[in-house]
Amino acid sequence: MKSQEKLPRAMADYGKRFEQGLEQMSPFEIKNDLISYAKECDQKAVCQFLNAGRGNPNWINTVAREAFFLLGTFAVEEAKLTFELPEEGIAGMPQKEEIAKRFENFLKQHEKTPAAHLLNESVQFLTKEGINADDLIHEWVDGIIGDQYPDPDRILKYTELIVEKYLIQEMCDRQTPTDHYDLFATEGGTAAMCYLFNSLKANKLLSQGDRIALMTPIFTPYIEIPQLKEFNFDVVNIQASQLTKEGYHTWQYPENELDKLKDPSIKLLCLVNPSNPPSYSLDEATHKRIIKIVRENNPNLMIITDDVYGTFVPHFRSLMYELPYNTACVYSFSKYFGATGWRLATIAIARHNVFDAQIALLPEKQRKELHDRYDSINLNPDKILFIDRLVADSRLVALNHTAGLSTPQQIQMSLFALFSLCDMQDRYKNKLQKMITNRLTAMWEKTGFKLLPDSLRAGYYSEIDIMVWATQLYGKDFAEYLEKNYEPLDFVIRLAKEAGVVVLNGDGFDGPRWSIRVSLANLDEMNYRKIGTIIGHTLEEYAQKWKNETTKKEPVIY
């Protein structure tokens, strides 16, 4: 790639042994070293620190937060109506009787604000569904005050109803599912992952050494958790190795990879959809193939689908819709609403599901062990649904009575969901999708690489296979030179040390060895142009070094 911009380069080799050691670590742990390198470069004033390593978005949803704080103001006023000791700062607990009427009058005082508009629109939307307004608003007020343990502990009554509607809209492309979903509100998607793996093992659905499948590349915890001693699963990778005839990645799954799932010894399939880091949703052929395999070859396959990026793809459809019986969906509100600090997520499981069915079929000895595990919390422990076992297991069963996501968090979750449910024209979604696309396009244009058009691309991240572009731009000889003389992490370290750019190594996500992951979420468009330029320059300078070394080796003819 030719460019007028010049970047400072030492082109020193950073030590293959050191890089080989780092490659054994999670990319999120390597990230800390990369940030240190990049900041040193920035402090020397030879580059600008640009962190595209993490997926924390640089936007927030304002309206749902404004609604939260306005609702909180009303809630405190309601508490004071019960009784108040103003000098001591003490008030009572909000009362339900005629609370809807008082709320209506309160909103009229703030009717010109976006927050009041959302709250009023939300109440109208839900009461049209037959919900009692006093019951609804009292749950909101009591929940935002946080003066009670979560009740029910799995998820508040109206939070579950609201979030289920949201998931049907966003994860099922507004298509009516064949079953209702039960939900468990969790402390972010990370808690949801931990709870699922722990409960699958605790309920004898998975045991040490069992075979599971991962659709890779994939978010690193799905790689790392199965390797822990308490799980020690036998992992089968299903690689998104499909290429175009020109040799470009589509980040989809060939039939021969998907057909690994025909093996009934594979008990669990984990996927992130759209994928992380490639950021592509499953294509129609993959959907159909998985459905066919499950129905004909592996009907008891359990599936965990992590769909946090689904809202960044138009008309996204999750496996929770396609295969509700087999699937547990993990969904986090963190990325779409800029709410990583809120820790808001949910596990959604259809009411008729493989998890409950498989527990019922366990050998008598194992069922007896589970009976004993849960008999302190239920008179009929054998009848406890898997999703309720998740709740109990999340508090080691003994503390089941104090389980559950904090009620203020659940109210904020409800308001995020209601914001989208009331946004019938998808203005918020369309704007975010356009913003991400513009950042992605800006970066790729400056790399000098070719970005293939694809309607399935979320673009929240971009996985760039450096070896593909080494081959495409400079030929196979150069690609072989890179492979022979450098560790894949050398490219990532070089970006940090010499250009102040932090990206993550794609092989840490079980992606191609020479791939890098760039987050498109946390910088502005101008900075992604800079990153694209730097990535292109860096590959060009490797190529220049190769050309110089090749020239030196040529015999001199006199």
Coordinates of C-alpha atoms in Angstrom, one line a residue:
M1 CA 0.0 0.0 0.0
K2 CA 1.3 3.5 -0.9
S3 CA 0.6 6.4 1.3
Q4 CA 2.0 9.9 1.8
E5 CA 1.8 9.5 5.6
K6 CA 5.0 8.3 7.3
L7 CA 5.1 6.5 10.7
P8 CA 8.1 6.1 13.0
R9 CA 9.4 2.5 12.8
A10 CA 12.3 0.7 14.4
M11 CA 11.4 -2.6 12.7
A12 CA 13.1 -4.4 15.6
D13 CA 12.2 -8.0 16.3
Y14 CA 10.7 -8.2 19.8
G15 CA 11.8 -11.7 20.6
K16 CA 9.9 -14.8 19.5
R17 CA 10.3 -16.6 22.8
F18 CA 8.6 -13.7 24.6
E19 CA 5.8 -13.5 22.1
Q20 CA 5.3 -17.3 22.2
G21 CA 4.8 -17.0 26.0
L22 CA 2.3 -14.2 25.6
E23 CA 0.3 -16.2 23.1
Q24 CA -0.6 -18.7 25.8
M25 CA -2.5 -16.0 27.6
S26 CA -6.0 -14.7 27.1
P27 CA -6.0 -11.7 24.7
F28 CA -7.8 -9.7 27.4
E29 CA -4.8 -10.3 29.6
I30 CA -2.3 -9.5 26.9
K31 CA -4.2 -6.3 26.4
N32 CA -2.8 -4.8 29.6
D33 CA 0.7 -5.1 28.3
L34 CA -0.3 -3.7 24.9
I35 CA -1.9 -0.7 26.6
S36 CA 1.4 -0.1 28.5
Y37 CA 3.4 -0.2 25.3
A38 CA 0.9 2.1 23.5
K39 CA 0.9 4.7 26.3
E40 CA 4.7 4.7 26.4
C41 CA 4.6 5.5 22.7
D42 CA 2.0 8.3 23.3
Q43 CA 4.1 9.8 26.1
K44 CA 7.1 10.0 23.8
A45 CA 4.9 12.1 21.5
V46 CA 5.7 10.0 18.5
C47 CA 2.2 8.6 18.2
Q48 CA -1.4 8.9 19.5
F49 CA -2.7 6.3 22.0
L50 CA -5.7 4.6 20.3
N51 CA -7.3 1.7 22.2
A52 CA -9.4 -0.4 19.9
G53 CA -8.9 -3.5 22.0
R54 CA -12.1 -3.6 24.1
G55 CA -15.7 -3.5 23.0
N56 CA -16.9 -0.9 25.5
P57 CA -19.0 1.5 23.4
N58 CA -18.5 5.2 23.4
W59 CA -22.2 6.0 23.3
I60 CA -25.0 5.7 25.8
N61 CA -28.8 5.7 25.6
T62 CA -29.9 8.9 27.3
V63 CA -33.7 8.6 27.3
A64 CA -34.1 5.4 29.2
R65 CA -31.6 6.7 31.8
E66 CA -33.5 10.0 32.1
A67 CA -36.7 8.0 32.6
F68 CA -34.9 5.9 35.3
F69 CA -33.9 9.0 37.3
L70 CA -37.4 10.7 36.8
L71 CA -39.1 7.5 38.0
G72 CA -36.7 7.5 41.0
T73 CA -37.8 11.0 41.9
F74 CA -41.4 10.0 41.9
A75 CA -40.6 6.9 43.9
V76 CA -39.0 8.9 46.7
E77 CA -42.0 11.2 46.8
E78 CA -44.3 8.1 47.1
A79 CA -42.2 6.8 50.0
K80 CA -42.6 10.2 51.8
L81 CA -46.4 10.0 51.3
T82 CA -46.5 6.9 53.6
F83 CA -44.7 8.7 56.4
E84 CA -41.7 11.1 56.6
L85 CA -39.2 12.2 59.3
P86 CA -37.5 14.9 57.2
E87 CA -34.9 15.9 59.7
E88 CA -33.7 12.3 60.0
G89 CA -34.1 11.6 56.3
I90 CA -36.5 8.7 56.9
A91 CA -39.6 7.7 55.0
G92 CA -41.9 4.8 54.6
M93 CA -42.4 2.2 51.9
P94 CA -44.4 3.2 48.8
Q95 CA -48.1 2.1 48.7
K96 CA -49.9 0.7 45.7
E97 CA -53.4 2.1 46.1
E98 CA -54.2 4.7 43.3
I99 CA -50.4 5.0 42.5
A100 CA -51.2 5.1 38.8
K101 CA -53.3 8.2 39.2
R102 CA -50.6 9.9 41.2
F103 CA -48.0 8.9 38.6
E104 CA -50.1 10.3 35.8
N105 CA -50.3 13.7 37.6
F106 CA -46.6 13.6 38.2
L107 CA -45.8 13.0 34.6
K108 CA -47.9 16.0 33.6
Q109 CA -45.6 18.2 35.5
H110 CA -42.7 17.0 33.3
E111 CA -44.6 16.3 30.1
K112 CA -42.2 18.2 27.9
T113 CA -39.3 15.9 28.8
P114 CA -38.2 12.8 26.8
A115 CA -38.2 10.9 30.1
A116 CA -41.8 11.6 30.9
H117 CA -42.8 10.9 27.3
L118 CA -41.2 7.4 27.5
L119 CA -42.7 6.6 30.8
N120 CA -46.2 7.7 29.7
E121 CA -45.9 5.9 26.4
S122 CA -44.7 2.7 28.2
V123 CA -47.6 2.7 30.6
Q124 CA -50.1 3.1 27.7
F125 CA -48.3 0.3 25.8
L126 CA -48.5 -2.1 28.7
T127 CA -52.0 -1.3 29.9
K128 CA -53.3 -1.9 26.4
E129 CA -51.9 -5.5 26.9
G130 CA -54.3 -5.8 29.9
I131 CA -51.8 -5.0 32.7
N132 CA -53.1 -3.4 35.8
A133 CA -51.5 0.1 36.0
D134 CA -51.3 0.2 39.8
D135 CA -49.6 -3.2 39.9
L136 CA -47.1 -2.2 37.2
I137 CA -46.2 1.2 38.6
H138 CA -45.9 -0.1 42.1
E139 CA -43.4 -2.7 40.9
W140 CA -41.5 0.0 39.2
V141 CA -41.5 2.3 42.3
D142 CA -40.8 -0.4 44.8
G143 CA -38.1 -1.8 42.4
I144 CA -36.3 1.5 41.9
I145 CA -36.4 2.3 45.6
G146 CA -34.8 -1.1 46.2
D147 CA -36.4 -1.7 49.6
Q148 CA -37.3 -5.3 49.0
Y149 CA -35.5 -8.5 48.0
P150 CA -36.3 -9.4 44.4
D151 CA -39.7 -11.1 44.3
P152 CA -39.9 -13.4 42.4
D153 CA -36.2 -13.9 42.9
R154 CA -35.6 -15.0 39.3
I155 CA -37.0 -11.8 37.7
L156 CA -39.7 -9.3 38.6
K157 CA -43.1 -10.1 37.2
Y158 CA -43.4 -7.2 34.8
T159 CA -39.7 -7.1 34.0
E160 CA -40.0 -10.6 32.7
L161 CA -43.0 -9.7 30.5
I162 CA -41.3 -6.6 29.2
V163 CA -38.0 -8.2 28.4
E164 CA -39.6 -11.2 26.8
K165 CA -41.4 -8.8 24.4
Y166 CA -38.1 -7.0 23.8
L167 CA -36.3 -10.3 23.0
I168 CA -39.0 -11.4 20.6
Q169 CA -38.7 -8.1 18.8
E170 CA -34.9 -8.0 18.6
M171 CA -33.8 -11.6 18.7
C172 CA -36.7 -13.1 16.7
D173 CA -37.2 -10.3 14.1
R174 CA -40.7 -9.6 15.5
Q175 CA -41.8 -13.1 14.6
T176 CA -44.2 -14.8 17.1
P177 CA -42.3 -17.8 18.6
T178 CA -43.8 -21.2 19.0
D179 CA -43.3 -21.1 22.8
H180 CA -43.1 -18.6 25.7
Y181 CA -39.7 -17.9 27.3
D182 CA -38.9 -17.9 31.0
L183 CA -36.2 -15.4 31.9
F184 CA -33.5 -15.1 34.6
A185 CA -32.1 -11.6 35.1
T186 CA -28.4 -11.8 35.7
E187 CA -25.4 -9.5 36.5
G188 CA -24.3 -9.1 32.9
G189 CA -23.6 -11.7 30.3
T190 CA -20.5 -12.9 32.1
A191 CA -22.7 -14.0 35.1
A192 CA -25.1 -15.7 32.7
M193 CA -22.3 -17.8 31.2
C194 CA -20.9 -18.8 34.6
Y195 CA -24.4 -19.7 35.9
L196 CA -25.2 -21.9 32.8
F197 CA -21.9 -23.9 32.9
N198 CA -22.2 -24.4 36.7
S199 CA -25.8 -25.5 36.6
L200 CA -25.3 -27.8 33.6
K201 CA -22.7 -29.6 35.6
A202 CA -24.5 -29.4 38.9
N203 CA -27.6 -31.0 37.3
K204 CA -25.7 -33.8 35.7
L205 CA -26.4 -32.6 32.2
L206 CA -22.6 -32.3 31.7
S207 CA -19.8 -34.1 33.4
Q208 CA -16.0 -33.8 33.3
G209 CA -14.7 -35.1 30.0
D210 CA -18.0 -34.7 28.1
R211 CA -17.8 -33.5 24.5
I212 CA -19.0 -30.0 23.7
A213 CA -18.7 -27.9 20.5
L214 CA -17.7 -24.3 20.0
M215 CA -18.4 -22.3 16.9
T216 CA -15.1 -20.5 16.5
P217 CA -13.8 -17.8 16.5
I218 CA -15.6 -17.1 19.7
F219 CA -15.5 -14.9 22.8
T220 CA -12.6 -16.2 24.9
P221 CA -14.5 -17.3 28.1
Y222 CA -16.3 -19.9 26.0
I223 CA -12.8 -21.3 25.3
E224 CA -11.3 -20.9 28.7
I225 CA -14.2 -22.1 31.0
P226 CA -14.3 -25.6 29.5
Q227 CA -10.6 -26.0 30.1
L228 CA -10.9 -25.4 33.9
K229 CA -10.3 -28.5 36.0
E230 CA -13.8 -28.7 37.3
F231 CA -15.1 -29.0 33.8
N232 CA -12.3 -30.4 31.6
F233 CA -14.6 -30.8 28.6
D234 CA -13.5 -32.5 25.4
V235 CA -13.9 -29.5 23.0
V236 CA -14.7 -29.8 19.3
N237 CA -14.1 -26.7 17.3
I238 CA -16.5 -25.8 14.4
Q239 CA -14.5 -23.4 12.4
A240 CA -15.9 -20.5 10.4
S241 CA -13.4 -21.5 7.7
Q242 CA -15.4 -20.8 4.6
L243 CA -13.6 -18.8 1.9
T244 CA -14.6 -17.2 -1.4
K245 CA -13.0 -18.6 -4.5
E246 CA -10.6 -15.5 -4.4
G247 CA -9.5 -16.6 -0.9
Y248 CA -11.4 -14.1 1.2
H249 CA -13.1 -15.0 4.5
T250 CA -16.9 -15.1 4.7
W251 CA -16.7 -16.0 8.4
Q252 CA -19.4 -18.7 7.7
Y253 CA -19.3 -22.4 8.4
P254 CA -18.8 -25.1 5.7
E255 CA -21.1 -28.1 5.8
N256 CA -18.3 -30.4 6.8
E257 CA -17.6 -28.4 9.9
L258 CA -21.3 -28.2 10.9
D259 CA -21.7 -31.9 10.3
K260 CA -19.4 -32.5 13.3
L261 CA -22.6 -31.8 15.3
K262 CA -24.2 -35.1 14.0
D263 CA -22.1 -36.9 16.6
P264 CA -24.6 -37.5 19.5
S265 CA -21.7 -37.6 21.9
I266 CA -21.5 -33.8 21.5
K267 CA -23.9 -32.7 24.3
L268 CA -23.5 -28.9 24.1
L269 CA -23.0 -26.3 21.4
C270 CA -21.8 -22.8 22.3
L271 CA -21.9 -19.9 19.8
V272 CA -21.8 -16.1 19.8
N273 CA -24.2 -14.8 17.2
P274 CA -23.3 -12.4 15.6
S275 CA -19.8 -13.8 16.1
N276 CA -17.0 -12.2 18.2
P277 CA -14.6 -11.2 16.8
P278 CA -15.7 -11.7 13.1
S279 CA -19.0 -9.9 13.9
Y280 CA -21.2 -11.9 11.4
S281 CA -24.5 -13.5 12.0
L282 CA -25.2 -17.0 10.8
D283 CA -26.4 -17.2 7.2
E284 CA -29.6 -19.0 6.1
A285 CA -27.7 -22.1 5.0
T286 CA -26.1 -22.5 8.4
H287 CA -29.4 -22.0 10.2
K288 CA -31.0 -24.7 8.0
R289 CA -28.1 -27.1 8.4
I290 CA -28.1 -26.8 12.2
I291 CA -31.8 -27.3 12.4
K292 CA -31.7 -30.3 10.2
I293 CA -28.8 -31.9 12.2
V294 CA -30.6 -31.3 15.5
R295 CA -33.9 -32.8 14.3
E296 CA -32.4 -35.8 12.5
N297 CA -29.1 -36.6 14.2
N298 CA -28.7 -35.0 17.6
P299 CA -32.2 -34.1 19.0
N300 CA -30.9 -33.8 22.6
L301 CA -28.2 -31.3 21.7
M302 CA -28.1 -28.4 24.2
I303 CA -27.3 -25.0 22.8
I304 CA -26.1 -21.8 24.4
T305 CA -26.3 -18.8 22.0
D306 CA -24.8 -15.5 23.1
D307 CA -26.6 -12.9 21.1
V308 CA -25.4 -9.6 22.6
Y309 CA -24.6 -8.1 19.1
G310 CA -27.9 -9.2 17.4
T311 CA -29.3 -5.6 17.5
F312 CA -26.5 -4.5 15.1
V313 CA -27.7 -6.7 12.2
P314 CA -30.9 -5.9 10.4
H315 CA -33.7 -8.5 10.7
F316 CA -31.5 -10.6 13.1
R317 CA -32.9 -14.0 14.0
S318 CA -31.5 -16.1 16.9
L319 CA -31.4 -19.8 17.4
M320 CA -33.7 -19.1 20.4
Y321 CA -36.3 -18.6 17.7
E322 CA -35.2 -21.3 15.3
L323 CA -34.6 -24.0 17.9
P324 CA -36.4 -22.9 21.1
Y325 CA -36.6 -26.4 22.6
N326 CA -32.8 -26.9 22.5
T327 CA -31.6 -23.3 23.1
A328 CA -30.7 -21.1 26.1
C329 CA -30.2 -17.6 25.0
V330 CA -27.8 -15.2 26.7
Y331 CA -28.6 -11.6 26.0
S332 CA -26.8 -8.5 27.5
F333 CA -28.0 -4.9 27.3
S334 CA -24.5 -3.7 27.7
K335 CA -23.4 -2.9 24.1
Y336 CA -26.6 -1.7 22.5
F337 CA -27.4 0.8 25.3
G338 CA -23.9 1.7 26.4
A339 CA -24.5 0.1 29.8
T340 CA -21.5 -2.2 30.5
G341 CA -21.3 -0.7 34.0
W342 CA -24.9 -1.6 34.8
R343 CA -24.3 -5.4 34.4
L344 CA -27.7 -6.1 32.8
A345 CA -28.4 -9.4 31.1
T346 CA -30.9 -12.3 30.9
I347 CA -31.0 -16.0 30.2
A348 CA -34.0 -17.0 28.2
I349 CA -35.2 -20.6 28.0
A350 CA -38.4 -21.8 26.3
R351 CA -41.0 -23.3 28.7
H352 CA -40.7 -26.7 26.9
N353 CA -37.0 -27.4 26.7
V354 CA -34.3 -30.1 26.4
F355 CA -32.7 -29.2 29.8
D356 CA -35.8 -30.1 31.8
A357 CA -36.4 -33.2 29.6
Q358 CA -32.9 -34.5 30.1
I359 CA -33.0 -34.0 33.8
A360 CA -36.2 -36.1 33.9
L361 CA -34.4 -38.9 32.1
L362 CA -31.4 -39.1 34.4
P363 CA -30.7 -42.4 36.1
E364 CA -32.4 -42.8 39.5
K365 CA -29.2 -42.4 41.5
Q366 CA -28.5 -39.0 39.9
R367 CA -32.1 -37.9 40.3
K368 CA -31.9 -38.8 44.0
E369 CA -28.7 -36.7 44.3
L370 CA -30.5 -33.7 42.7
H371 CA -33.5 -34.3 44.9
D372 CA -31.3 -34.0 48.0
R373 CA -29.5 -30.9 46.5
Y374 CA -32.7 -28.9 46.2
D375 CA -35.0 -30.3 48.9
S376 CA -34.2 -27.4 51.3
I377 CA -35.9 -25.0 49.0
N378 CA -39.0 -26.9 47.6
L379 CA -41.3 -29.6 48.8
N380 CA -41.2 -31.1 45.3
P381 CA -37.5 -30.6 44.3
D382 CA -37.9 -33.0 41.4
K383 CA -40.3 -30.5 39.8
I384 CA -38.0 -27.5 39.9
L385 CA -37.5 -26.2 36.4
F386 CA -33.9 -25.9 35.1
I387 CA -34.2 -22.1 34.9
D388 CA -35.1 -22.0 38.6
R389 CA -32.2 -24.3 39.4
L390 CA -30.0 -21.7 37.7
V391 CA -31.3 -19.2 40.2
A392 CA -30.7 -21.5 43.2
D393 CA -27.3 -22.6 42.0
S394 CA -26.3 -19.0 41.5
R395 CA -26.5 -18.7 45.4
L396 CA -25.2 -22.2 46.2
V397 CA -28.8 -23.2 46.8
A398 CA -28.7 -22.3 50.5
L399 CA -29.1 -18.6 49.7
N400 CA -31.8 -19.1 47.1
H401 CA -34.1 -16.9 49.2
T402 CA -31.9 -13.9 48.6
A403 CA -31.0 -14.6 45.0
G404 CA -31.7 -12.4 42.0
L405 CA -30.5 -9.3 40.2
S406 CA -31.0 -6.1 42.3
T407 CA -34.4 -4.5 41.7
P408 CA -33.1 -1.1 40.6
Q409 CA -31.0 -2.9 37.9
Q410 CA -34.1 -4.7 36.8
I411 CA -36.1 -1.5 36.4
Q412 CA -33.3 0.1 34.3
M413 CA -33.4 -3.1 32.2
S414 CA -37.1 -2.7 31.8
L415 CA -36.8 0.9 30.7
F416 CA -34.1 0.0 28.1
A417 CA -36.4 -2.7 26.7
L418 CA -39.4 -0.3 26.7
F419 CA -37.4 2.3 24.9
S420 CA -36.9 -0.1 22.0
L421 CA -40.4 -1.4 22.1
C422 CA -41.8 2.1 21.8
D423 CA -39.4 3.0 19.0
M424 CA -41.6 1.5 16.3
Q425 CA -39.5 3.0 13.5
D426 CA -36.2 1.7 14.9
R427 CA -34.6 5.2 14.7
Y428 CA -32.2 4.4 17.5
K429 CA -31.2 1.0 16.0
N430 CA -30.8 2.4 12.5
K431 CA -28.6 5.3 13.7
L432 CA -26.3 2.9 15.7
Q433 CA -26.0 0.5 12.8
K434 CA -25.1 3.3 10.4
M435 CA -22.5 4.8 12.8
I436 CA -20.8 1.4 13.2
T437 CA -20.9 0.8 9.4
N438 CA -19.3 4.2 8.8
R439 CA -16.5 3.5 11.2
L440 CA -15.8 0.1 9.7
T441 CA -15.8 1.4 6.2
A442 CA -13.5 4.3 7.1
M443 CA -11.0 2.0 8.7
W444 CA -11.0 -0.6 5.8
E445 CA -10.7 2.1 3.2
K446 CA -7.4 3.3 4.8
T447 CA -5.9 -0.2 5.1
G448 CA -5.9 -0.7 1.4
F449 CA -7.6 -4.0 1.9
K450 CA -10.9 -5.0 0.3
L451 CA -14.0 -5.0 2.4
L452 CA -16.6 -7.4 0.9
P453 CA -20.3 -6.2 1.1
D454 CA -22.3 -8.4 3.4
S455 CA -25.8 -7.8 4.9
L456 CA -25.0 -10.3 7.7
R457 CA -22.1 -8.2 9.1
A458 CA -22.7 -6.5 12.4
G459 CA -19.4 -4.6 12.2
Y460 CA -19.1 -4.2 16.0
Y461 CA -15.7 -5.8 15.6
S462 CA -13.6 -6.5 12.6
E463 CA -11.3 -9.5 12.4
I464 CA -8.6 -8.9 9.9
D465 CA -6.5 -11.9 8.8
I466 CA -3.1 -10.3 8.1
M467 CA -2.0 -13.5 6.3
V468 CA -4.8 -13.2 3.7
W469 CA -3.8 -9.6 2.9
A470 CA -0.1 -10.5 2.9
T471 CA -0.9 -13.1 0.2
Q472 CA -3.3 -10.9 -1.7
L473 CA -1.1 -7.8 -1.8
Y474 CA 2.4 -9.2 -1.9
G475 CA 2.1 -12.9 -2.9
K476 CA 2.7 -16.3 -1.3
D477 CA 6.4 -15.9 -0.9
F478 CA 6.0 -13.0 1.4
A479 CA 3.3 -14.8 3.4
E480 CA 5.7 -17.7 3.9
Y481 CA 8.4 -15.3 5.0
L482 CA 6.1 -13.8 7.6
E483 CA 5.1 -17.2 8.9
K484 CA 8.8 -18.4 9.1
N485 CA 10.3 -15.3 10.6
Y486 CA 7.7 -13.9 13.0
E487 CA 5.2 -14.9 15.6
P488 CA 1.6 -13.7 14.9
L489 CA 1.7 -11.6 18.0
D490 CA 4.6 -9.6 16.6
F491 CA 2.1 -7.6 14.5
V492 CA -0.1 -6.7 17.5
I493 CA 2.9 -5.7 19.6
R494 CA 4.4 -3.6 16.8
L495 CA 1.1 -1.7 16.5
A496 CA 1.2 -0.9 20.2
K497 CA 4.9 -0.1 20.6
E498 CA 5.5 1.9 17.5
A499 CA 2.1 3.4 16.6
G500 CA 0.2 3.5 20.0
V501 CA -2.6 1.3 18.6
V502 CA -4.1 -1.4 20.8
V503 CA -5.9 -4.3 19.1
L504 CA -6.3 -7.9 20.2
N505 CA -4.8 -11.0 18.6
G506 CA -7.4 -13.0 16.8
D507 CA -5.9 -16.4 17.5
G508 CA -6.8 -15.9 21.2
F509 CA -10.4 -16.3 20.1
D510 CA -9.5 -19.5 18.2
G511 CA -9.4 -17.4 15.0
P512 CA -6.7 -17.6 12.2
R513 CA -3.3 -17.3 13.7
W514 CA -2.4 -14.1 12.0
S515 CA -5.7 -12.3 12.6
I516 CA -6.3 -9.2 14.7
R517 CA -9.5 -8.0 16.3
V518 CA -10.4 -4.3 16.1
S519 CA -13.3 -3.0 18.1
L520 CA -15.4 -0.4 16.1
A521 CA -17.3 0.6 19.2
N522 CA -15.1 2.9 21.3
L523 CA -13.5 5.5 19.0
D524 CA -14.7 8.0 16.5
E525 CA -14.6 7.7 12.7
M526 CA -11.5 9.9 12.3
N527 CA -9.5 7.6 14.6
Y528 CA -10.5 4.5 12.7
R529 CA -9.2 6.1 9.6
K530 CA -5.9 6.5 11.5
I531 CA -5.9 2.9 12.6
G532 CA -6.6 1.7 9.1
T533 CA -3.7 3.7 7.8
I534 CA -1.4 2.3 10.5
I535 CA -2.4 -1.3 9.9
G536 CA -1.8 -0.9 6.1
H537 CA 1.6 0.8 6.7
T538 CA 2.7 -1.9 9.2
L539 CA 2.1 -4.7 6.7
E540 CA 3.8 -2.6 4.0
E541 CA 6.9 -2.3 6.2
Y542 CA 7.1 -6.0 6.8
A543 CA 6.9 -6.4 3.0
Q544 CA 9.7 -3.8 2.5
K545 CA 12.0 -5.6 4.9
W546 CA 11.3 -8.9 3.1
K547 CA 12.1 -7.2 -0.3
N548 CA 15.3 -5.8 1.1
E549 CA 16.4 -9.2 2.5
T550 CA 15.5 -10.9 -0.7
T551 CA 17.5 -8.5 -2.7
K552 CA 20.6 -9.0 -0.5
K553 CA 20.4 -12.7 -1.0
E554 CA 20.4 -12.4 -4.8
P555 CA 23.9 -13.3 -6.3
V556 CA 25.9 -10.3 -7.7
I557 CA 26.6 -10.7 -11.4
Y558 CA 29.8 -9.0 -12.7

